[in-house]
């Protein structure tokens, strides 16, 4: 349900802005948060990423498999890196860093497909970051809060 | 158990990656995915409807604001243009009135009436060269309005009957009683020195009396009002309603001696 909600919200924003503004990758954020927060839900998150990415591609991109490929690879790499760390090393700052890094590939793809070239790439990148960083910060705070409650 | 989970996850992941790569390899053949793309659009048409409505609303709101701003600009421009046209029209109208007044033979146009001495004096555009002389009576609508107090070659100053310093000997036609009419400097005109016991009724005619040499007798001044007031001693003052319309002094007739029949040149 959380995947569908995040996907719909992202799609809603995309329609609302008529494709003229950069919309935050809310769906990927929900996937990564879910993937890093639950070790046993890997397959579920991967399928959600695959299907959600496929639907996004069919609806907006026109290259079926592009977004889903990046989503799936991002989830696999994030989980591999995150769960390779010892339990004590999975701190909120590292969670934030992993989340932030997970967005880099898809941001680059969106940047390129959006038609940005030359100096426009940098402008679009900073614009993407202006949406992304507050969301990453919020997710890290939520993770820290969850961690604190689990310890108690 | 965890390792088995991880293994399963990797297998699923790799299968998905392979599927994605195969789909991407087929991407240039757009007809393969046309049906799927159409189906996705159809499927999402209804969930996306609120966003479409909101987007259209925002767009029409923004264009409404843009149109309003254009209208405000236009209105501002028209208001300024209207002010300019009004000014041009008033100037044209004033020039027309001036020409009309100049056409009346024997009449002098009022060229200046200062606000500070509104009820005391006015300047006219006839002077000594037109036969005007100091002390000559000035009429409006056939009623006494004042006297020439000073003059130049082409202009004269008229002291109005409402001025507190001009005193005109008058007679009440109905009773032949003599008196003096003077203004109070604030637009009022009073018949002075009415002895106690004399009673007049409103509407009695007041004309100039044959007392002054400069002022011919019989020039109507106005009529008595029923209002009176007591002054020092045993005298009353009766309010006089001037026959001349002192609120509409555009042109005045000077009772001159410069030409035949007493008119101006």
Short mmCIF file of N, CA and C in Angstrom, two decimals, chain B residues 28 47-48 61 67 74-75 83 91 126 133 141 176 182 184 198 224 229 233 247 257:
data_model
loop_
_atom_site.label_atom_id
_atom_site.label_comp_id
_atom_site.label_asym_id
_atom_site.label_seq_id
_atom_site.Cartn_x
_atom_site.Cartn_y
_atom_site.Cartn_z
N UNK B 28 13.45 0.28 -29.16
CA UNK B 28 13.35 1.01 -30.43
C UNK B 28 12.14 0.60 -31.25
N UNK B 47 -7.49 7.86 -11.89
CA UNK B 47 -6.78 8.33 -10.68
C UNK B 47 -6.10 9.70 -10.90
N UNK B 48 -5.71 9.97 -12.14
CA UNK B 48 -5.02 11.23 -12.41
C UNK B 48 -5.98 12.39 -12.63
N UNK B 61 -6.59 30.19 -13.35
CA UNK B 61 -6.42 31.23 -12.32
C UNK B 61 -5.26 32.15 -12.70
N UNK B 67 -4.85 38.46 -17.17
CA UNK B 67 -5.84 39.29 -17.88
C UNK B 67 -6.22 40.50 -17.03
N UNK B 74 -4.88 48.93 -18.75
CA UNK B 74 -5.70 49.60 -19.77
C UNK B 74 -6.57 50.68 -19.12
N UNK B 75 -7.15 50.32 -17.98
CA UNK B 75 -8.01 51.25 -17.25
C UNK B 75 -7.22 52.49 -16.82
N UNK B 83 -8.66 62.25 -18.34
CA UNK B 83 -8.30 63.49 -17.63
C UNK B 83 -7.78 64.53 -18.62
N UNK B 91 -10.77 73.74 -21.35
CA UNK B 91 -10.04 74.89 -21.90
C UNK B 91 -10.77 75.43 -23.14
N UNK B 126 -12.38 96.47 -19.31
CA UNK B 126 -12.60 97.78 -19.95
C UNK B 126 -11.99 98.83 -19.04
N UNK B 133 -15.05 105.62 -16.28
CA UNK B 133 -14.50 106.64 -15.36
C UNK B 133 -14.73 106.19 -13.93
N UNK B 141 -27.52 92.32 -14.98
CA UNK B 141 -28.95 92.04 -15.22
C UNK B 141 -29.80 93.28 -14.94
N UNK B 176 -40.74 105.83 -0.18
CA UNK B 176 -39.86 106.97 -0.48
C UNK B 176 -38.94 107.30 0.70
N UNK B 182 -25.16 98.97 2.49
CA UNK B 182 -23.74 98.60 2.56
C UNK B 182 -23.62 97.08 2.73
N UNK B 184 -21.59 93.53 4.07
CA UNK B 184 -20.87 93.13 5.30
C UNK B 184 -19.56 92.41 4.97
N UNK B 198 -40.07 102.28 12.28
CA UNK B 198 -40.39 102.17 10.85
C UNK B 198 -40.52 100.68 10.52
N UNK B 224 -36.21 94.26 -0.37
CA UNK B 224 -36.03 94.04 1.07
C UNK B 224 -36.42 92.61 1.45
N UNK B 229 -32.12 93.30 11.87
CA UNK B 229 -31.36 93.13 13.10
C UNK B 229 -31.17 94.50 13.76
N UNK B 233 -27.78 101.94 19.42
CA UNK B 233 -28.69 103.08 19.35
C UNK B 233 -30.11 102.63 19.05
N UNK B 247 -23.21 85.58 -7.68
CA UNK B 247 -22.55 84.28 -7.80
C UNK B 247 -22.24 83.92 -9.26
N UNK B 257 -19.96 107.32 -19.52
CA UNK B 257 -20.27 108.59 -20.16
C UNK B 257 -19.48 108.77 -21.45
#
